[in-house]
Short mmCIF file of C-alpha atoms in Angstrom, two decimals:
data_model
loop_
_atom_site.label_atom_id
_atom_site.label_comp_id
_atom_site.label_asym_id
_atom_site.label_seq_id
_atom_site.Cartn_x
_atom_site.Cartn_y
_atom_site.Cartn_z
CA MET A 1 119.91 114.25 84.04
CA SER A 2 116.03 113.24 83.60
CA GLY A 3 113.17 112.00 84.88
CA PRO A 4 109.83 112.87 86.52
CA LEU A 5 111.77 114.18 90.08
CA ILE A 6 114.14 116.94 88.16
CA GLY A 7 114.39 120.00 90.24
CA LEU A 8 113.67 117.99 93.23
CA ARG A 9 116.64 118.06 95.90
CA ILE A 10 116.86 115.78 98.62
CA VAL A 11 119.26 115.52 101.63
CA GLU A 12 120.45 111.88 102.43
CA PHE A 13 121.96 111.00 105.61
CA ALA A 14 123.58 107.73 104.63
CA GLY A 15 122.60 104.99 106.09
CA LEU A 16 122.22 100.80 105.20
CA GLY A 17 119.18 98.92 103.42
CA PRO A 18 116.05 101.09 102.82
CA THR A 19 117.32 104.58 103.14
CA PRO A 20 119.65 104.33 100.35
CA PHE A 21 117.44 101.94 98.50
CA ALA A 22 114.86 104.76 98.76
CA CYS A 23 116.88 107.33 97.45
CA MET A 24 118.54 105.37 94.93
CA MET A 25 115.14 104.87 93.07
CA LEU A 26 114.41 108.72 93.81
CA ALA A 27 118.02 109.71 92.00
CA ASP A 28 116.91 107.73 89.41
CA MET A 29 113.67 109.20 88.79
CA GLY A 30 115.53 112.38 88.34
CA ALA A 31 115.90 114.09 92.09
CA GLU A 32 119.11 115.88 93.29
CA VAL A 33 120.47 113.76 95.83
CA LEU A 34 123.08 114.81 98.08
CA ARG A 35 124.21 111.78 100.02
CA ILE A 36 126.12 112.55 103.25
CA GLU A 37 128.33 110.19 104.69
CA ARG A 38 130.08 110.27 108.63
CA LEU A 39 133.57 111.79 108.09
CA GLY A 40 135.59 108.64 109.17
CA ALA A 41 132.89 106.01 108.81
CA ASP A 42 133.96 102.58 108.16
CA ASN A 43 133.03 100.58 104.62
CA PHE A 44 130.87 98.21 106.41
CA GLY A 45 131.14 94.58 104.74
CA GLY A 46 134.32 96.07 102.42
CA GLY A 47 134.87 96.29 98.90
CA ASP A 48 135.19 98.97 96.47
CA GLU A 49 132.13 101.29 97.55
CA ARG A 50 132.41 102.06 93.44
CA HIS A 51 129.98 98.90 93.09
CA ASN A 52 127.56 99.73 95.54
CA TYR A 53 124.66 100.36 93.36
CA LEU A 54 122.58 101.86 95.79
CA ASN A 55 124.51 105.09 96.07
CA ARG A 56 124.26 105.28 92.51
CA SER A 57 123.34 108.66 90.64
CA ARG A 58 124.08 111.13 93.42
CA ALA A 59 126.96 112.85 94.82
CA SER A 60 128.30 112.57 98.33
CA ILE A 61 130.28 114.80 101.01
CA ALA A 62 131.66 113.42 103.86
CA LEU A 63 130.95 115.86 107.24
CA ASP A 64 131.71 115.87 110.73
CA LEU A 65 128.72 116.43 112.53
CA LYS A 66 130.56 116.13 115.58
CA SER A 67 131.41 119.73 115.42
CA PRO A 68 129.14 122.78 115.03
CA THR A 69 130.22 123.68 112.01
CA GLY A 70 129.31 120.53 110.15
CA VAL A 71 125.69 120.58 111.83
CA THR A 72 125.54 124.10 110.76
CA LEU A 73 126.65 123.11 107.21
CA ALA A 74 123.69 120.38 107.38
CA ARG A 75 121.20 122.66 108.69
CA ASP A 76 121.76 124.96 105.62
CA LEU A 77 121.37 122.31 103.04
CA ILE A 78 118.33 121.14 104.48
CA ASP A 79 116.92 124.69 104.25
CA ARG A 80 117.71 124.39 100.74
CA ALA A 81 115.90 120.86 100.28
CA ASP A 82 112.64 119.78 99.48
CA VAL A 83 113.00 116.38 101.18
CA VAL A 84 115.45 114.83 103.89
CA ILE A 85 115.77 111.45 104.51
CA GLU A 86 117.27 109.85 107.25
CA GLY A 87 117.48 106.15 108.84
CA PHE A 88 119.12 106.63 112.29
CA ARG A 89 117.86 105.26 115.66
CA PRO A 90 115.25 107.12 117.47
CA GLY A 91 116.78 110.38 118.89
CA VAL A 92 119.89 110.92 116.95
CA MET A 93 118.79 113.64 114.84
CA GLU A 94 117.18 115.40 117.82
CA ARG A 95 120.73 114.93 119.82
CA LEU A 96 122.49 116.55 116.47
CA GLY A 97 119.49 119.46 116.45
CA LEU A 98 119.04 117.85 113.00
CA GLY A 99 115.72 116.69 114.14
CA PRO A 100 112.15 117.33 112.30
CA GLU A 101 110.71 120.13 114.82
CA PRO A 102 113.70 122.81 114.37
CA VAL A 103 114.25 121.72 110.72
CA MET A 104 110.69 121.94 109.67
CA LYS A 105 110.20 125.39 111.06
CA ALA A 106 112.40 127.22 109.01
CA ASN A 107 111.63 125.04 106.25
CA GLU A 108 108.30 124.72 105.97
CA ARG A 109 107.80 123.36 102.91
CA LEU A 110 110.52 120.38 103.87
CA ILE A 111 109.59 116.81 103.95
CA TYR A 112 110.90 114.89 106.60
CA ALA A 113 111.49 111.17 106.18
CA ARG A 114 112.28 108.91 108.77
CA MET A 115 112.94 105.38 108.45
CA THR A 116 113.24 102.87 111.44
CA GLY A 117 112.90 99.01 112.04
CA TRP A 118 110.66 99.48 115.22
CA GLY A 119 109.34 103.18 114.82
CA GLN A 120 109.88 106.13 116.82
CA ASP A 121 108.53 104.99 120.06
CA GLY A 122 107.46 101.98 121.98
CA PRO A 123 109.22 99.46 124.08
CA GLN A 124 111.38 98.23 120.53
CA ALA A 125 112.08 101.30 119.48
CA ASN A 126 115.53 101.73 120.99
CA LYS A 127 116.81 98.25 119.99
CA ALA A 128 118.69 96.99 117.21
CA GLY A 129 117.52 94.97 114.47
CA HIS A 130 117.80 93.52 110.63
CA ASP A 131 115.72 92.53 108.31
CA ILE A 132 114.92 89.00 110.05
CA ASN A 133 113.96 90.65 112.85
CA TYR A 134 111.40 92.87 112.07
CA LEU A 135 109.93 90.24 109.21
CA SER A 136 109.80 87.71 112.20
CA MET A 137 107.52 90.24 114.05
CA THR A 138 105.11 90.42 111.47
CA GLY A 139 104.11 86.66 111.26
CA ALA A 140 105.46 86.91 107.44
CA LEU A 141 108.46 84.89 108.57
CA TYR A 142 106.61 82.46 110.43
CA LEU A 143 105.04 81.38 107.07
CA MET A 144 108.29 81.10 105.06
CA GLY A 145 110.54 77.90 104.20
CA PRO A 146 110.36 74.04 104.84
CA PHE A 147 107.28 72.51 106.73
CA ASP A 148 109.70 70.35 108.90
CA GLY A 149 112.43 72.74 109.71
CA PRO A 150 112.88 76.58 110.71
CA PRO A 151 111.38 79.34 108.66
CA MET A 152 113.53 80.88 106.10
CA PRO A 153 114.45 84.33 105.90
CA PRO A 154 114.13 85.63 102.38
CA ILE A 155 117.56 87.40 102.15
CA ASN A 156 116.67 90.94 103.30
CA LEU A 157 114.21 91.76 100.43
CA VAL A 158 111.12 91.66 102.35
CA ALA A 159 111.29 94.32 105.47
CA ASN A 160 114.39 96.07 104.02
CA TYR A 161 113.58 97.11 100.67
CA GLY A 162 109.57 95.97 100.42
CA GLY A 163 108.43 96.97 103.49
CA GLY A 164 111.25 99.58 103.85
CA GLY A 165 112.68 101.38 100.86
CA MET A 166 109.76 101.05 98.65
CA LEU A 167 107.26 102.34 101.62
CA MET A 168 109.80 105.35 102.12
CA VAL A 169 109.44 106.29 98.52
CA THR A 170 105.72 106.18 98.40
CA GLY A 171 105.28 108.10 102.10
CA VAL A 172 107.95 110.67 99.94
CA LEU A 173 105.88 111.11 96.98
CA ALA A 174 102.45 111.46 98.52
CA ALA A 175 103.97 114.09 100.62
CA LEU A 176 104.79 115.77 97.18
CA VAL A 177 101.71 115.24 95.75
CA GLU A 178 99.64 116.59 99.38
CA ARG A 179 102.84 119.70 99.02
CA GLY A 180 101.57 120.99 95.97
CA ILE A 181 97.96 121.11 97.12
CA SER A 182 98.61 123.02 100.49
CA GLY A 183 102.10 124.27 99.96
CA ARG A 184 103.38 123.04 103.07
CA GLY A 185 105.58 120.00 104.05
CA GLN A 186 105.10 117.40 106.46
CA LEU A 187 106.74 114.41 108.42
CA VAL A 188 106.52 110.91 106.60
CA ASP A 189 107.24 107.83 109.62
CA ALA A 190 108.09 104.63 107.74
CA THR A 191 108.88 101.75 109.75
CA MET A 192 110.00 98.48 108.36
CA ILE A 193 107.51 96.60 110.63
CA ASP A 194 104.90 98.79 109.28
CA GLY A 195 105.80 97.98 105.61
CA ALA A 196 106.29 94.33 106.07
CA SER A 197 103.12 93.84 108.11
CA GLN A 198 101.35 95.81 105.15
CA MET A 199 102.75 93.32 102.83
CA ILE A 200 100.92 90.25 104.32
CA THR A 201 97.06 92.31 104.03
CA GLN A 202 96.02 89.23 101.73
CA ILE A 203 97.12 86.77 104.40
CA TYR A 204 95.03 88.37 106.88
CA SER A 205 91.99 88.49 104.70
CA TRP A 206 92.47 84.94 103.63
CA GLU A 207 92.28 83.90 106.79
CA GLN A 208 89.04 85.36 107.96
CA MET A 209 87.42 84.09 104.76
CA GLY A 210 88.59 80.43 105.27
CA ARG A 211 91.08 80.70 102.39
CA TRP A 212 94.12 80.28 104.35
CA ARG A 213 94.92 77.65 107.10
CA PRO A 214 96.62 78.60 110.31
CA GLY A 215 100.18 77.16 110.72
CA ARG A 216 102.68 76.44 108.24
CA GLY A 217 101.96 74.43 105.38
CA GLY A 218 98.87 73.04 103.28
CA ASN A 219 98.28 76.92 101.91
CA VAL A 220 98.37 77.05 97.86
CA LEU A 221 100.87 79.28 97.98
CA ASP A 222 103.66 78.34 100.44
CA GLY A 223 104.87 75.70 98.43
CA SER A 224 102.60 72.78 99.73
CA ALA A 225 100.86 73.11 96.43
CA TYR A 226 102.03 70.13 93.68
CA PHE A 227 101.10 72.95 91.28
CA TYR A 228 103.10 75.85 92.97
CA ARG A 229 106.25 74.99 94.09
CA CYS A 230 110.21 74.27 92.66
CA TYR A 231 111.44 70.85 90.98
CA GLU A 232 114.36 70.22 90.65
CA CYS A 233 115.60 68.78 87.15
CA SER A 234 118.22 66.30 86.08
CA ASP A 235 120.78 68.91 85.53
CA GLY A 236 120.31 69.99 89.27
CA LYS A 237 118.76 72.97 88.27
CA PHE A 238 115.23 74.03 89.01
CA VAL A 239 111.92 75.21 87.33
CA ALA A 240 109.16 77.53 89.17
CA VAL A 241 105.36 76.64 88.81
CA GLY A 242 102.66 78.39 89.33
CA ALA A 243 99.66 76.81 87.75
CA LEU A 244 96.92 78.19 89.81
CA GLU A 245 94.41 78.37 87.50
CA PRO A 246 92.34 75.30 86.07
CA GLN A 247 93.57 75.97 82.22
CA PHE A 248 97.17 76.60 83.40
CA HIS A 249 96.90 73.57 85.54
CA ASP A 250 96.04 71.35 82.74
CA ASN A 251 98.53 72.46 80.68
CA PHE A 252 100.83 71.99 83.24
CA LEU A 253 100.00 68.48 83.34
CA MET A 254 99.35 67.76 80.14
CA GLY A 255 103.28 68.78 79.50
CA LEU A 256 104.31 66.21 82.11
CA GLY A 257 102.38 63.47 80.11
CA ILE A 258 99.62 63.54 82.66
CA ASP A 259 96.12 63.17 81.64
CA PRO A 260 94.25 66.08 83.66
CA THR A 261 91.06 64.51 84.11
CA GLY A 262 90.00 63.86 87.24
CA TYR A 263 92.52 66.69 88.77
CA GLY A 264 89.45 68.63 89.01
CA ASP A 265 89.90 68.72 92.98
CA HIS A 266 93.54 70.17 92.47
CA LEU A 267 92.47 72.55 94.99
CA ASP A 268 91.99 70.40 97.85
CA PRO A 269 95.12 69.63 99.38
CA THR A 270 94.60 66.05 100.99
CA SER A 271 96.25 64.69 97.64
CA TRP A 272 99.07 66.99 97.41
CA ALA A 273 101.68 65.61 98.94
CA GLU A 274 101.18 62.63 96.66
CA ARG A 275 100.89 64.63 93.57
CA ALA A 276 103.63 66.25 94.18
CA THR A 277 106.03 63.02 94.93
CA ALA A 278 104.97 62.04 91.66
CA ILE A 279 105.48 64.91 90.05
CA ALA A 280 109.15 65.43 91.30
CA ALA A 281 109.76 62.00 89.80
CA ILE A 282 108.57 62.93 86.36
CA MET A 283 110.53 66.22 86.64
CA LEU A 284 114.38 64.19 87.28
CA THR A 285 113.86 63.12 83.78
CA ARG A 286 114.77 65.95 81.98
CA SER A 287 117.03 69.37 82.17
CA ARG A 288 115.92 72.20 82.66
CA ALA A 289 115.95 73.75 79.33
CA GLU A 290 114.88 70.22 77.91
CA TRP A 291 111.66 71.51 80.24
CA ALA A 292 111.61 74.77 79.06
CA GLU A 293 111.61 73.63 75.56
CA VAL A 294 108.30 71.86 76.40
CA TYR A 295 106.39 74.61 77.85
CA LYS A 296 107.62 77.39 75.06
CA ALA A 297 104.32 77.58 73.38
CA VAL A 298 102.09 76.73 76.28
CA ASP A 299 100.92 79.03 79.11
CA ALA A 300 101.24 76.73 82.05
CA CYS A 301 102.92 79.22 84.33
CA LEU A 302 106.29 77.16 84.62
CA THR A 303 109.53 79.32 83.98
CA PRO A 304 113.44 78.45 85.01
CA VAL A 305 114.80 79.49 88.14
CA LEU A 306 117.64 81.77 87.22
CA SER A 307 120.71 82.60 88.84
CA PRO A 308 121.35 86.70 89.42
CA GLU A 309 124.16 85.61 86.73
CA GLU A 310 121.94 84.20 84.39
CA ALA A 311 119.22 86.24 84.78
CA VAL A 312 121.32 88.94 83.29
CA THR A 313 121.91 86.95 79.69
CA ASP A 314 118.25 85.73 79.56
CA PRO A 315 117.07 87.03 76.34
CA ALA A 316 113.45 87.65 77.84
CA ASN A 317 115.28 89.89 80.48
CA ILE A 318 117.51 91.44 77.72
CA ALA A 319 114.25 92.30 75.26
CA ARG A 320 113.10 93.93 78.39
CA HIS A 321 116.03 96.03 79.42
CA VAL A 322 115.64 94.90 82.86
CA HIS A 323 119.29 95.19 83.48
CA VAL A 324 121.40 98.32 82.29
CA GLU A 325 125.32 98.37 82.07
CA ILE A 326 127.23 101.43 83.51
CA ASP A 327 130.77 101.84 83.43
CA GLY A 328 131.36 98.35 82.44
CA ALA A 329 128.98 97.31 85.37
CA VAL A 330 125.51 95.20 84.93
CA GLN A 331 123.05 96.21 87.52
CA PRO A 332 119.09 96.31 87.59
CA ALA A 333 117.83 99.18 85.48
CA PRO A 334 115.59 101.95 87.14
CA ALA A 335 112.05 101.61 87.38
CA PRO A 336 109.15 101.77 86.89
CA ARG A 337 109.49 103.30 83.69
CA PHE A 338 107.78 106.82 82.25
CA GLY A 339 106.20 107.84 78.91
CA ARG A 340 107.51 111.30 78.72
CA THR A 341 110.26 111.58 81.98
CA ARG A 342 112.26 109.02 81.38
CA SER A 343 114.35 107.64 84.04
CA GLU A 344 118.05 107.27 84.00
CA ILE A 345 121.13 106.38 85.96
CA SER A 346 122.98 109.78 85.81
CA SER A 347 126.17 108.32 87.32
CA GLY A 348 127.77 105.95 88.90
CA PRO A 349 127.94 105.15 93.00
CA PRO A 350 130.35 107.57 94.64
CA LEU A 351 133.39 107.79 97.21
CA PRO A 352 132.54 109.45 100.08
CA GLY A 353 133.12 113.11 99.38
CA GLU A 354 132.63 112.23 95.39
CA ARG A 355 130.80 115.17 93.30
CA GLY A 356 129.86 116.87 96.46
CA ALA A 357 131.79 120.30 96.05
CA ASP A 358 130.14 120.62 92.49
CA ARG A 359 126.82 119.51 94.68
CA LEU A 360 127.46 122.60 97.45
CA ARG A 361 128.16 124.78 94.95
CA ASP A 362 125.12 124.54 92.47
CA TRP A 363 122.98 124.68 96.01
CA GLY A 364 124.42 127.96 96.69
CA MET A 365 127.23 127.19 99.64
CA ASP A 366 129.63 129.67 99.72
CA ALA A 367 133.37 128.62 97.80
CA GLY A 368 135.22 130.25 101.05
CA LEU A 369 133.38 128.21 103.52
CA ILE A 370 133.36 124.96 101.75
CA ASP A 371 137.55 125.33 101.52
CA ARG A 372 137.55 126.23 105.05
CA LEU A 373 135.53 122.80 106.36
CA VAL A 374 137.76 120.87 103.79
CA GLY A 375 141.32 122.74 105.43
CA GLU A 376 139.55 122.04 108.66
CA ASN A 377 139.32 118.17 108.18
CA LYS A 378 135.19 118.61 109.18
CA LEU A 379 134.25 118.13 105.45
CA ARG A 380 135.41 115.82 102.33
CA ALA A 381 134.11 116.87 98.90
CA ALA A 382 136.08 116.84 95.83
#
């Protein structure tokens, strides 16, 4: 293994979405992550878990957390860890006897990171939700999608992974820096509604500055502007245009064969709809590849809208090594990149229990206890 977090031990309680995403990032950076699955848990959504790339770069055990021996083993692992990460509903870890108060008392250097959608308390705390729900309560979802239809969810990228997983990584790394000064761990309380709300801080700023109109539509970044939107090409594929600044805006128009003289009012929304209609008709006269060739040597902030499959084979992405192939499977490469301590994918995603026995022994767990729990069907660790 390599990366800036080598030597860091993390216990991950298996969950969906933001917690495995955060643990993937930390594991790619070199942390030694042990993923604890619930023994007998269902494979949500089906499919081969060896392609569940969010679980890469770590070992796994499956543990019966309803049994006292299973909870005791989990406590022993937490005592040996630097960080514990969990994403259960509020109160679950406390009912297991694995809440922050007892385990942080036993391990004063422990960073205990919790991920929820709504927070540990409050009127929504114990309600279920998904990315679309958390995003809907922040104001962000309201701003997305066509102006004459309902808001359009951005898959599950914004609340789950941006507002959740990356917020968790930020909190854990900040707590580790502080622990290096104080010598003490602390609780990290990350919620998707907090993180997704932070991500639209600029919208709040622009509203107060008079640069963002209330409601949907009529704003420069929401698809209303003819110079900041997607257009269909003659082959049914699309290009994305982000020609905000005057020099890029003018280059964009010239590539279309339009004289930019008289377009100095491009930030005035009055003419956006009319100009967008005219430009859409021009865009339909050529294929996506032809438009890419027109703008190849021009800074106009025009790029092809690639499918995930196309992104993997795009020359620019290949040159940047945006993706990596592991055991014949292509997936996004670790990020960010470091000058000395290079991150890497140390292993593919494990099946529940895979590589867990070696990790348990590395962490100093008694081999006889491991064998006994496996024999009693309280633990799966191969």
